[in-house]
Amino acid sequence: MKKLLDLISEEVTKAFVECGYDEKYGKVTLSNRPDLCEYQCNGAMAAAKEYKCAPFMISDKIAEILSGNAMFSMVESVKPGFLNLKLDGAYLASYLNDMQADAGRFGCDKPENPKTIMVDYGGANVAKPLHVGHLRSAIIGESIKRIGKFIGHEMIGDVHLGDWGLQMGLVITELKLRKPELVYFDESFEGEYPEEAPFTISELEEIYPTASGKSKTDEAYKEAALAATNELQQGRRGYRALLAHILAVSVTDLKKNYDNLNVSFELWKGESDAQPYIPDMVQKLKDGGFAYESEGALVVDVKEETDTKEIPPCIILKSDGASLYSTTDLATLVMRMEDYNPEGIIYITDKRQELHFNQVFRCAKKTGIVKPETELTHIGFGTMNGKDGKPFKTRDGGVMRLEYLIQEIYEEMLKKITENQKSKEDLDISTEEAEKIARTVALAAIKYGDLSNQASKDYIFDIDRFTSFEGNTGPYILYTIVRIKSILGKYEATGKSVSDCLGVMEAAHNDHEKDLMLSLSRFNAVVENAYEEVAPHKICAYIYELANAFNGFYHGTKILSEADENVQKSYIGLLSLTKSVLETCIDMLGFEAPERM
Ligand code: ARG
């Protein structure tokens, strides 16, 4: 379906052309004075300069032409030359009926040429516990992927595990110290390694921090870890086998964690998967004359004339021949182009990695690793801070682990849901159900709290605010959906059927209802814009507006006691569409609503 704003612009443009003015002046926008009108066109102001007359002479003429137009209930020319517009109620209702008939898409057309787009998010580091820093990448990436999927593109999420660094050498070193008898350390061993890992996930989670701590105070230990990392990277058999175990054990655990967050990946690749591509890539960079030696290291220049600040060369190999984070990311691009040939790749990491991605993207473009038209995008997010404005910590000052954070929000939610239930006698929820609801709502609280901010901004993780049922929060949105579900349920309990109410919306019966209808009509434009700008926060802003519009309507209108059956059907149809649009939006944000709360 065409966007409503485009339909209106087309109509106004026709009027401009009919009066002999250029079509470019007919653009209509949402009103910035909702007290006066719903839409506005300021084209006459600009046209007046070209046609050398007073703006209102133009806006008057346009208003006259449009005054008989069935699309509008009001067309006003206002001095000095604005056009104020209100949409006809029946026209709006018919647009919404069309939306409702467009089941599942609600007016959002699929692209003619769907693209293949990879989303690189999550980025957990194997053997290290997930902490809140990984939370944002997972939440934002999942939403970006879902928005693209809804639009109709092929979106491929890749977790891109950090499985190739010093942490692997540390784990191996510590393991060797504890269990030197393990066959993995016997260099003369040529048989098959055991299938079972020589550690559990809880052991692994303890081994890494212990090893990391030791390496900071014990120089010899650190040397050993570096050597082990190097041997692993050179392909020592026993260490490769250990890496496979570390990966398998961690991935099982990570999947569980991501599952709890309603986050899932199409690909579970890691940095290690890119390593085989490095030698060939380095050779090509040399042969192509892109890479040269500088202070012993192999580098590619990536600065550009228009740079206002110094962009250092992209380092491909260190002077000892070791590869770096950038090498791995370039090799990953080689792999991704070979395997999927995507039109775009979106990376979601902390914004402190901005320079890294800038260098990698430039290097990949310049050297032909990706095509000139391959769109590489880095979404850098800000820090999640505590109420004190400092990076989020536990009460005793340690790095907050993801499970604890989720647990804390969950407990707060359970408390609120139990209280809420006490105040409503008709809600009789078992403890089991309350716990399940609390999990659902807690996830919404966390995700909405994060996604409602522009990603690049730092934000304050405020448990009290995020878990509130009022204001711009996840629970408020869910509460609104649950409220609609409850009304629809009561309607059906009287023996009537909601499905008989679809597609029968009438012109709005009051202003609140019209506000709600206008909000709903913007769905396709909002989703498209959120996709183009890679901006889930635009979906949050939209559903907050929509939920407010709904609640305004709900408080001012008797729905279940409406005597006129057709009016009531129209209301129920409108509620059903509101529910569908809200549910579709929260699905794009990566959470869902309970049946009741
Ligand atoms: N593992 C990295 C980290 O924790 C994030 C990986 C991001 N993706 C990438 N292709 N570099 O910082």
Coordinates of C-alpha atoms and ligand atoms in Angstrom, one line a residue:
M1 CA 0.0 0.0 0.0
K2 CA 1.1 3.5 -0.7
K3 CA 2.0 5.6 2.3
L4 CA -0.8 7.9 3.4
L5 CA 1.4 10.9 3.4
D6 CA 2.4 10.1 -0.2
L7 CA -1.2 9.8 -1.2
I8 CA -1.9 13.2 0.3
S9 CA 1.1 14.8 -1.3
E10 CA 0.1 13.4 -4.7
E11 CA -3.3 15.1 -4.3
V12 CA -1.9 18.4 -3.3
T13 CA 0.8 18.2 -6.0
K14 CA -2.0 17.7 -8.6
A15 CA -3.6 20.9 -7.4
F16 CA -0.3 22.8 -7.7
V17 CA 0.3 21.5 -11.2
E18 CA -3.3 22.4 -12.2
C19 CA -2.6 26.0 -11.2
G20 CA 0.5 26.0 -13.3
Y21 CA 3.0 25.7 -10.5
D22 CA 5.9 23.2 -10.4
E23 CA 5.1 19.9 -8.9
K24 CA 7.9 20.1 -6.4
Y25 CA 5.9 22.5 -4.2
G26 CA 3.2 20.0 -3.4
K27 CA 5.0 18.1 -0.7
V28 CA 2.9 17.5 2.5
T29 CA 4.2 16.8 6.0
L30 CA 2.8 15.9 9.3
S31 CA 1.5 19.0 11.1
N32 CA 3.8 20.6 13.7
R33 CA 0.7 22.3 15.0
P34 CA -1.6 19.4 15.8
D35 CA -4.0 21.8 17.5
L36 CA -4.7 23.4 14.1
C37 CA -4.4 20.6 11.6
E38 CA -3.3 17.1 10.9
Y39 CA -1.1 17.8 7.8
Q40 CA 0.5 20.9 6.3
C41 CA 2.0 22.0 3.1
N42 CA 4.4 24.9 3.0
G43 CA 5.0 24.8 -0.7
A44 CA 3.3 28.1 -1.4
M45 CA 5.9 29.9 0.7
A46 CA 8.7 28.6 -1.5
A47 CA 6.7 28.9 -4.7
A48 CA 6.0 32.6 -4.1
K49 CA 9.7 33.3 -4.7
E50 CA 9.8 31.6 -8.0
Y51 CA 6.5 33.0 -9.2
K52 CA 7.0 36.4 -7.7
C53 CA 3.7 36.9 -5.9
A54 CA 2.4 36.8 -2.3
P55 CA 2.4 33.3 -0.9
F56 CA -1.2 33.4 0.1
M57 CA -2.3 34.1 -3.5
I58 CA -0.9 30.7 -4.2
S59 CA -2.2 28.9 -1.1
D60 CA -5.6 30.4 -1.6
K61 CA -5.9 29.0 -5.1
I62 CA -4.7 25.6 -4.0
A63 CA -7.2 25.6 -1.1
E64 CA -10.0 26.4 -3.5
I65 CA -9.2 23.6 -5.8
L66 CA -8.9 21.1 -2.9
S67 CA -11.9 22.2 -1.1
G68 CA -14.2 19.8 -2.9
N69 CA -11.8 16.9 -2.6
A70 CA -13.2 13.9 -0.8
M71 CA -9.8 13.2 0.8
F72 CA -10.0 16.2 3.0
S73 CA -12.5 17.4 5.6
M74 CA -10.6 20.7 5.9
V75 CA -8.3 22.6 3.6
E76 CA -7.4 26.0 4.9
S77 CA -5.1 28.7 3.4
V78 CA -3.6 30.6 6.3
K79 CA -1.6 33.8 6.0
P80 CA 1.2 34.3 5.1
G81 CA 0.7 31.2 2.8
F82 CA 0.4 28.0 4.7
L83 CA -2.0 25.2 3.8
N84 CA -3.5 23.4 6.8
L85 CA -5.2 20.1 6.1
K86 CA -7.4 17.6 7.9
L87 CA -8.1 14.2 6.5
D88 CA -11.7 13.1 5.8
G89 CA -12.8 10.6 8.4
A90 CA -14.3 8.1 5.9
Y91 CA -11.2 8.3 3.7
L92 CA -9.0 7.5 6.8
A93 CA -11.3 4.7 7.8
S94 CA -11.1 3.1 4.4
Y95 CA -7.3 3.4 4.5
L96 CA -7.3 1.5 7.8
N97 CA -9.7 -1.1 6.5
D98 CA -7.3 -1.7 3.6
M99 CA -4.5 -2.0 6.2
Q100 CA -6.5 -4.6 8.1
A101 CA -7.2 -6.6 5.0
D102 CA -3.5 -6.7 4.3
A103 CA -3.0 -9.3 6.9
G104 CA 0.3 -9.5 8.6
R105 CA 1.8 -6.6 6.6
F106 CA -0.7 -3.8 7.5
G107 CA 0.2 -1.7 4.5
C108 CA 3.9 -2.3 4.4
D109 CA 4.9 -3.5 0.9
K110 CA 7.6 -6.0 0.4
P111 CA 10.7 -4.7 -1.6
E112 CA 10.8 -5.5 -5.3
N113 CA 14.4 -6.6 -5.0
P114 CA 15.0 -8.2 -1.6
K115 CA 18.5 -7.8 -0.4
T116 CA 20.8 -10.2 1.5
I117 CA 22.1 -8.4 4.5
M118 CA 24.3 -9.8 7.2
V119 CA 24.1 -8.6 10.8
D120 CA 27.2 -9.1 12.9
Y121 CA 26.0 -8.8 16.5
G122 CA 26.3 -10.5 19.9
G123 CA 30.1 -10.9 19.6
A124 CA 30.4 -12.8 22.8
N125 CA 33.9 -13.9 23.8
V126 CA 34.2 -17.6 24.3
A127 CA 35.2 -18.8 27.8
K128 CA 34.5 -15.4 29.3
P129 CA 31.1 -14.9 31.0
L130 CA 28.6 -12.6 29.2
H131 CA 28.4 -9.3 30.8
V132 CA 26.1 -6.3 30.4
G133 CA 28.4 -4.9 27.7
H134 CA 27.2 -7.7 25.4
L135 CA 23.6 -7.1 26.2
R136 CA 23.3 -4.0 24.0
S137 CA 24.8 -5.6 21.0
A138 CA 22.5 -8.6 21.3
I139 CA 19.4 -6.5 21.9
I140 CA 20.0 -3.9 19.2
G141 CA 21.3 -6.4 16.6
E142 CA 18.3 -8.7 17.1
S143 CA 15.9 -5.8 16.5
I144 CA 17.7 -4.5 13.4
K145 CA 17.6 -8.0 12.0
R146 CA 13.9 -8.5 12.8
I147 CA 13.0 -5.1 11.2
G148 CA 14.8 -6.1 8.0
K149 CA 13.1 -9.4 8.0
F150 CA 9.7 -7.9 8.4
I151 CA 10.4 -5.5 5.5
G152 CA 11.2 -8.6 3.5
H153 CA 15.0 -8.8 3.1
E154 CA 17.0 -11.9 3.7
M155 CA 18.7 -11.1 7.0
I156 CA 21.5 -13.4 8.2
G157 CA 22.6 -12.9 11.8
D158 CA 26.1 -14.0 12.7
V159 CA 27.2 -14.0 16.3
H160 CA 30.9 -13.7 15.4
L161 CA 32.3 -15.2 18.5
G162 CA 35.6 -13.9 19.9
D163 CA 37.3 -17.2 19.9
W164 CA 40.8 -16.4 18.7
G165 CA 42.5 -14.3 21.3
L166 CA 44.8 -14.6 24.3
Q167 CA 41.9 -15.9 26.3
M168 CA 42.3 -19.2 24.6
G169 CA 46.0 -19.3 25.4
L170 CA 45.1 -18.5 29.0
V171 CA 42.6 -21.3 29.4
I172 CA 45.0 -23.8 27.8
T173 CA 47.9 -22.7 30.1
E174 CA 45.8 -23.0 33.2
L175 CA 44.5 -26.4 32.1
K176 CA 48.0 -27.6 31.5
L177 CA 49.0 -26.6 35.0
R178 CA 46.1 -28.4 36.6
K179 CA 45.9 -31.5 34.4
P180 CA 49.3 -31.9 32.7
E181 CA 48.6 -35.6 32.1
L182 CA 45.8 -34.8 29.5
V183 CA 46.6 -36.2 26.1
Y184 CA 46.2 -32.8 24.5
F185 CA 49.5 -31.7 25.9
D186 CA 51.4 -34.8 24.7
E187 CA 53.1 -33.6 21.5
S188 CA 53.9 -37.1 20.4
F189 CA 50.2 -38.2 20.5
E190 CA 48.9 -39.0 17.1
G191 CA 45.6 -40.8 17.8
E192 CA 42.1 -39.4 18.0
Y193 CA 41.3 -37.0 20.9
P194 CA 38.5 -37.8 23.3
E195 CA 35.0 -36.6 22.3
E196 CA 34.2 -35.4 25.7
A197 CA 35.6 -32.1 27.0
P198 CA 38.0 -32.3 29.9
F199 CA 36.0 -29.6 31.8
T200 CA 32.4 -28.4 32.4
I201 CA 31.0 -25.0 31.7
S202 CA 31.3 -24.0 35.4
E203 CA 34.9 -25.1 35.5
L204 CA 35.6 -23.2 32.3
E205 CA 34.0 -20.1 33.7
E206 CA 36.2 -20.3 36.7
I207 CA 39.4 -21.2 34.8
Y208 CA 39.4 -18.1 32.6
P209 CA 39.2 -15.4 35.4
T210 CA 41.8 -17.3 37.4
A211 CA 44.2 -17.5 34.5
S212 CA 43.6 -13.9 33.6
G213 CA 44.3 -12.9 37.2
K214 CA 47.5 -14.9 37.4
S215 CA 48.8 -13.5 34.0
K216 CA 48.6 -10.0 35.4
T217 CA 51.0 -10.6 38.3
D218 CA 53.0 -13.5 37.0
E219 CA 55.2 -12.6 34.1
A220 CA 56.3 -16.2 33.3
Y221 CA 52.6 -17.3 33.3
K222 CA 51.8 -14.6 30.9
E223 CA 54.7 -15.6 28.6
A224 CA 53.4 -19.2 28.7
A225 CA 49.8 -18.0 27.7
L226 CA 51.2 -16.0 24.9
A227 CA 53.2 -18.9 23.7
A228 CA 50.2 -21.2 23.9
T229 CA 48.1 -18.7 22.0
N230 CA 50.8 -18.6 19.3
E231 CA 51.1 -22.4 19.1
L232 CA 47.3 -22.7 18.8
Q233 CA 47.3 -20.2 16.0
Q234 CA 50.1 -22.0 14.3
G235 CA 47.9 -25.1 14.4
R236 CA 49.2 -27.3 17.2
R237 CA 46.9 -30.4 17.0
G238 CA 46.3 -30.9 20.7
Y239 CA 45.5 -27.2 21.2
R240 CA 43.2 -27.1 18.2
A241 CA 41.3 -30.1 19.8
L242 CA 41.1 -28.1 23.1
L243 CA 39.8 -25.1 21.2
A244 CA 37.1 -27.2 19.7
H245 CA 36.1 -28.4 23.2
I246 CA 36.1 -24.9 24.7
L247 CA 34.0 -23.7 21.8
A248 CA 31.4 -26.6 22.1
V249 CA 31.0 -26.1 25.8
S250 CA 30.7 -22.3 25.6
V251 CA 28.4 -22.3 22.7
T252 CA 25.9 -24.6 24.4
D253 CA 25.9 -22.2 27.4
L254 CA 25.8 -19.1 25.2
K255 CA 22.8 -20.4 23.3
K256 CA 21.0 -20.9 26.5
N257 CA 21.8 -17.3 27.5
Y258 CA 20.8 -15.8 24.2
D259 CA 17.6 -18.0 24.2
N260 CA 16.6 -16.4 27.4
L261 CA 17.0 -13.0 25.7
N262 CA 14.9 -14.1 22.8
V263 CA 17.9 -13.6 20.6
S264 CA 19.0 -16.2 18.0
F265 CA 21.6 -16.4 15.3
E266 CA 21.5 -17.9 11.8
L267 CA 25.3 -18.4 12.0
W268 CA 27.5 -19.3 14.9
K269 CA 30.8 -18.4 13.2
G270 CA 33.7 -17.0 15.1
E271 CA 37.0 -15.3 14.5
S272 CA 38.7 -18.7 14.2
D273 CA 36.6 -19.5 11.1
A274 CA 38.3 -16.6 9.3
Q275 CA 41.8 -17.7 10.0
P276 CA 42.2 -20.0 7.0
Y277 CA 41.5 -17.0 4.7
I278 CA 44.3 -14.9 6.0
P279 CA 47.4 -16.2 4.1
D280 CA 45.8 -15.9 0.7
M281 CA 44.3 -12.5 1.5
V282 CA 47.7 -11.2 2.7
Q283 CA 49.3 -12.4 -0.4
K284 CA 46.7 -10.6 -2.6
L285 CA 47.1 -7.4 -0.6
K286 CA 50.8 -7.5 -1.3
D287 CA 50.5 -8.5 -4.9
G288 CA 48.0 -5.7 -5.5
G289 CA 50.4 -3.2 -4.2
F290 CA 48.2 -2.2 -1.3
A291 CA 50.1 -3.6 1.6
Y292 CA 53.6 -2.3 2.4
E293 CA 56.0 -2.6 5.3
S294 CA 56.2 0.1 7.9
E295 CA 58.3 -0.2 11.0
G296 CA 58.3 -4.0 10.5
A297 CA 54.5 -4.3 10.3
L298 CA 52.5 -4.9 7.2
V299 CA 50.0 -2.0 6.7
V300 CA 47.5 -0.6 4.2
D301 CA 47.0 3.1 4.0
V302 CA 43.3 4.1 4.4
K303 CA 43.4 7.9 4.9
E304 CA 41.4 10.0 2.5
E305 CA 41.9 13.6 1.4
T306 CA 38.7 14.8 3.0
D307 CA 39.6 13.5 6.4
T308 CA 39.5 16.1 9.1
K309 CA 41.3 13.9 11.6
E310 CA 44.2 11.5 11.2
I311 CA 43.1 8.0 10.2
P312 CA 46.1 5.7 10.9
P313 CA 46.9 2.9 8.4
C314 CA 45.1 -0.5 8.8
I315 CA 47.6 -2.9 10.3
I316 CA 47.4 -6.3 8.6
L317 CA 50.3 -8.2 10.3
K318 CA 52.4 -7.2 13.3
S319 CA 56.2 -7.2 13.0
D320 CA 56.2 -10.8 14.5
G321 CA 53.9 -11.9 11.7
A322 CA 50.9 -12.2 14.1
S323 CA 47.4 -11.3 12.9
L324 CA 45.2 -8.7 14.6
Y325 CA 41.6 -7.9 15.2
S326 CA 41.5 -6.0 11.9
T327 CA 43.1 -8.9 10.0
T328 CA 40.4 -11.2 11.3
D329 CA 37.7 -8.8 10.3
L330 CA 39.1 -8.4 6.8
A331 CA 39.4 -12.1 6.4
T332 CA 35.8 -12.5 7.7
L333 CA 34.7 -10.2 4.9
V334 CA 36.5 -12.4 2.4
M335 CA 34.7 -15.4 3.8
R336 CA 31.3 -13.6 3.9
M337 CA 31.6 -12.4 0.3
E338 CA 32.5 -15.9 -0.8
D339 CA 29.7 -17.6 1.1
Y340 CA 26.8 -15.2 0.9
N341 CA 27.8 -12.3 -1.3
P342 CA 25.6 -9.9 0.7
E343 CA 24.6 -6.5 -0.4
G344 CA 25.2 -5.1 3.0
I345 CA 26.7 -6.0 6.4
I346 CA 25.8 -4.2 9.6
Y347 CA 28.0 -4.5 12.6
I348 CA 26.8 -3.7 16.1
T349 CA 29.4 -3.0 18.7
D350 CA 30.4 -0.5 21.4
K351 CA 31.1 2.9 19.7
R352 CA 34.7 2.8 20.9
Q353 CA 35.3 0.4 18.0
E354 CA 34.4 3.1 15.5
L355 CA 38.0 3.8 14.3
H356 CA 38.6 0.0 13.9
F357 CA 35.6 -0.4 11.6
N358 CA 36.3 2.8 9.7
Q359 CA 39.8 1.4 8.9
V360 CA 38.5 -2.1 8.1
F361 CA 35.7 -0.8 5.8
R362 CA 38.0 1.5 3.9
C363 CA 40.7 -1.2 3.5
A364 CA 38.1 -3.7 2.3
K365 CA 36.7 -1.2 -0.3
K366 CA 40.1 0.0 -1.4
T367 CA 41.5 -3.5 -1.9
G368 CA 38.5 -5.0 -3.5
I369 CA 37.7 -7.4 -0.7
V370 CA 34.1 -6.1 -1.0
K371 CA 32.5 -4.6 -4.0
P372 CA 32.3 -0.8 -4.4
E373 CA 28.5 -1.0 -3.8
T374 CA 28.6 -3.3 -0.8
E375 CA 27.2 -1.3 2.1
L376 CA 29.2 -1.7 5.2
T377 CA 27.6 -0.1 8.3
H378 CA 28.8 0.2 11.8
I379 CA 26.3 0.9 14.5
G380 CA 28.3 2.0 17.5
F381 CA 26.3 2.1 20.8
G382 CA 26.9 4.0 23.9
T383 CA 27.5 2.8 27.5
M384 CA 24.9 1.5 29.8
N385 CA 25.3 3.4 33.0
G386 CA 24.0 3.0 36.5
K387 CA 22.0 5.7 38.2
D388 CA 25.2 7.3 39.3
G389 CA 26.1 8.0 35.7
K390 CA 29.0 5.5 35.8
P391 CA 29.2 2.2 33.8
F392 CA 26.8 -0.3 35.3
K393 CA 28.3 -2.3 38.2
T394 CA 27.1 -4.7 40.8
R395 CA 26.3 -3.4 44.3
D396 CA 29.8 -4.4 45.4
G397 CA 31.4 -2.7 42.4
G398 CA 32.2 -5.7 40.2
V399 CA 31.3 -6.1 36.6
M400 CA 27.6 -7.0 36.4
R401 CA 26.9 -10.3 34.9
L402 CA 24.0 -10.6 32.5
E403 CA 22.2 -13.3 34.5
Y404 CA 22.2 -11.2 37.7
L405 CA 20.9 -8.2 35.9
I406 CA 18.1 -10.1 34.4
Q407 CA 17.3 -11.8 37.7
E408 CA 17.1 -8.4 39.4
I409 CA 14.6 -7.0 36.9
Y410 CA 12.7 -10.3 37.0
E411 CA 12.3 -10.1 40.8
E412 CA 11.1 -6.5 40.6
M413 CA 8.6 -7.4 37.9
L414 CA 7.3 -10.3 39.9
K415 CA 6.7 -8.1 42.9
K416 CA 4.8 -5.6 40.8
I417 CA 2.7 -8.2 39.1
T418 CA 1.8 -9.8 42.4
E419 CA 0.8 -6.4 43.8
N420 CA -1.1 -5.5 40.7
Q421 CA -3.0 -8.7 41.1
K422 CA -4.0 -8.0 44.7
S423 CA -5.7 -4.7 43.5
K424 CA -7.8 -6.6 40.9
E425 CA -10.1 -9.3 42.3
D426 CA -11.0 -10.7 39.0
L427 CA -7.4 -11.6 38.2
D428 CA -6.6 -14.8 39.8
I429 CA -3.1 -15.8 38.7
S430 CA -1.3 -18.8 40.0
T431 CA 2.3 -18.4 41.3
E432 CA 3.5 -20.3 38.3
E433 CA 1.7 -18.1 35.8
A434 CA 2.9 -15.0 37.7
E435 CA 6.5 -16.1 37.3
K436 CA 6.0 -16.8 33.6
I437 CA 4.4 -13.3 33.1
A438 CA 7.2 -11.7 35.1
R439 CA 9.8 -13.2 32.8
T440 CA 8.0 -12.0 29.7
V441 CA 7.5 -8.5 31.1
A442 CA 11.0 -8.3 32.5
L443 CA 12.5 -9.0 29.1
A444 CA 10.3 -6.2 27.6
A445 CA 11.4 -3.8 30.3
I446 CA 15.1 -4.5 29.6
K447 CA 14.8 -4.4 25.8
Y448 CA 12.5 -1.4 25.6
G449 CA 14.6 0.5 28.1
D450 CA 17.6 -0.1 25.8
L451 CA 16.0 0.3 22.4
S452 CA 14.0 3.4 23.1
N453 CA 17.2 5.4 23.2
Q454 CA 19.1 6.2 20.1
A455 CA 21.8 3.5 20.0
S456 CA 24.8 5.8 20.0
K457 CA 23.8 7.5 23.2
D458 CA 24.8 6.4 26.7
Y459 CA 21.8 5.7 28.8
I460 CA 21.0 5.1 32.4
F461 CA 19.7 1.7 33.4
D462 CA 17.1 2.6 35.9
I463 CA 15.3 -0.4 37.2
D464 CA 12.5 1.6 38.9
R465 CA 11.8 3.5 35.7
F466 CA 12.1 0.6 33.3
T467 CA 9.8 -1.7 35.3
S468 CA 7.1 1.0 35.7
F469 CA 3.7 0.3 34.2
E470 CA 3.4 4.0 33.4
G471 CA 5.4 6.2 31.1
N472 CA 7.6 5.4 28.2
T473 CA 8.4 1.8 29.2
G474 CA 8.1 -1.7 27.9
P475 CA 5.6 -2.7 30.6
Y476 CA 3.4 0.2 29.7
I477 CA 3.3 -1.0 26.1
L478 CA 2.5 -4.5 27.2
Y479 CA -0.1 -3.3 29.6
T480 CA -1.8 -1.5 26.7
I481 CA -1.8 -4.7 24.6
V482 CA -3.1 -6.7 27.5
R483 CA -5.9 -4.2 28.0
I484 CA -6.9 -4.5 24.4
K485 CA -6.8 -8.3 24.6
S486 CA -9.1 -8.2 27.7
I487 CA -11.7 -6.0 25.9
L488 CA -11.7 -8.2 22.9
G489 CA -12.0 -11.2 25.2
K490 CA -15.0 -9.7 27.0
Y491 CA -16.6 -8.8 23.6
E492 CA -16.3 -12.4 22.5
A493 CA -17.6 -13.6 25.9
T494 CA -21.0 -12.0 25.0
G495 CA -21.2 -14.4 22.1
K496 CA -20.1 -12.0 19.4
S497 CA -17.1 -12.5 17.2
V498 CA -14.1 -10.2 16.6
S499 CA -13.6 -11.6 13.1
D500 CA -16.9 -10.1 12.1
C501 CA -15.6 -6.7 12.9
L502 CA -12.6 -6.6 10.6
G503 CA -12.8 -4.2 7.6
V504 CA -15.9 -2.4 8.9
M505 CA -14.3 0.7 10.5
E506 CA -16.4 3.8 10.1
A507 CA -15.3 7.4 10.1
A508 CA -14.0 8.3 13.6
H509 CA -16.8 9.1 16.0
N510 CA -14.7 11.4 18.2
D511 CA -11.3 13.2 18.2
H512 CA -9.5 10.6 20.3
E513 CA -10.6 7.9 17.9
K514 CA -9.3 9.9 15.0
D515 CA -6.0 10.5 16.7
L516 CA -5.6 6.7 17.1
M517 CA -6.6 6.2 13.5
L518 CA -4.0 8.7 12.3
S519 CA -1.4 7.1 14.4
L520 CA -2.2 3.6 13.0
S521 CA -2.0 4.9 9.4
R522 CA 1.6 5.8 9.8
F523 CA 2.8 2.2 10.5
N524 CA 4.3 1.5 7.0
A525 CA 6.1 4.8 6.9
V526 CA 7.6 4.4 10.4
V527 CA 8.8 0.8 9.8
E528 CA 10.4 1.8 6.4
N529 CA 12.1 4.7 8.0
A530 CA 13.4 2.7 11.0
Y531 CA 14.8 0.2 8.5
E532 CA 16.5 2.8 6.3
E533 CA 18.0 4.6 9.3
V534 CA 18.9 1.4 11.1
A535 CA 17.0 2.9 14.1
P536 CA 14.9 0.6 16.3
H537 CA 14.3 3.6 18.6
K538 CA 11.9 5.0 16.0
I539 CA 9.7 2.0 16.4
C540 CA 9.7 2.5 20.2
A541 CA 8.8 6.2 19.7
Y542 CA 6.0 5.1 17.4
I543 CA 4.4 2.5 19.7
Y544 CA 4.6 4.9 22.6
E545 CA 2.6 7.4 20.6
L546 CA 0.3 4.7 19.5
A547 CA -0.3 3.3 23.0
N548 CA -1.0 6.8 24.3
A549 CA -3.4 7.4 21.4
F550 CA -5.1 4.2 22.2
N551 CA -5.4 4.9 26.0
G552 CA -6.8 8.4 25.2
F553 CA -9.5 6.7 23.1
Y554 CA -10.1 4.0 25.7
H555 CA -10.6 6.4 28.5
G556 CA -12.9 8.7 26.6
T557 CA -15.1 6.0 24.9
K558 CA -17.6 3.4 26.1
I559 CA -16.7 0.4 24.0
L560 CA -18.4 -2.6 25.5
S561 CA -21.5 -0.7 26.5
E562 CA -22.0 1.0 23.1
A563 CA -25.6 0.4 22.1
D564 CA -25.2 1.0 18.3
E565 CA -24.0 -2.3 17.0
N566 CA -22.3 -0.9 13.9
V567 CA -20.4 1.7 15.9
Q568 CA -19.4 -1.0 18.3
K569 CA -18.1 -3.2 15.5
S570 CA -16.2 -0.3 14.2
Y571 CA -14.6 0.2 17.6
I572 CA -13.7 -3.5 17.9
G573 CA -12.2 -3.6 14.5
L574 CA -10.1 -0.6 15.4
L575 CA -9.0 -2.3 18.6
S576 CA -8.0 -5.4 16.8
L577 CA -5.9 -3.4 14.3
T578 CA -4.2 -1.5 17.1
K579 CA -3.4 -4.8 18.8
S580 CA -2.0 -6.3 15.6
V581 CA 0.2 -3.3 14.9
L582 CA 1.5 -3.1 18.4
E583 CA 2.2 -6.8 18.5
T584 CA 4.0 -6.6 15.1
C585 CA 6.1 -3.8 16.4
I586 CA 7.2 -5.4 19.6
D587 CA 8.0 -8.6 17.7
M588 CA 10.4 -6.4 15.7
L589 CA 11.9 -5.2 18.9
G590 CA 12.3 -8.8 20.1
F591 CA 9.8 -9.2 22.9
E592 CA 6.2 -10.3 23.3
A593 CA 3.1 -9.6 25.4
P594 CA 1.6 -12.0 27.9
E595 CA -2.2 -12.8 27.9
R596 CA -2.7 -10.9 31.1
M597 CA -0.6 -9.2 33.7
Ligands
ARG1 N1 34.1 -9.9 20.3 C1 34.2 -8.5 20.1 C2 34.1 -7.8 21.5 O1 33.7 -8.3 22.5 C3 33.0 -8.0 19.3 C4 33.0 -8.6 17.9 C5 32.3 -7.6 16.9 N2 32.3 -8.0 15.6 C6 33.3 -7.9 14.7 N3 33.2 -8.4 13.5 N4 34.4 -7.4 15.1 O2 34.5 -6.7 21.5

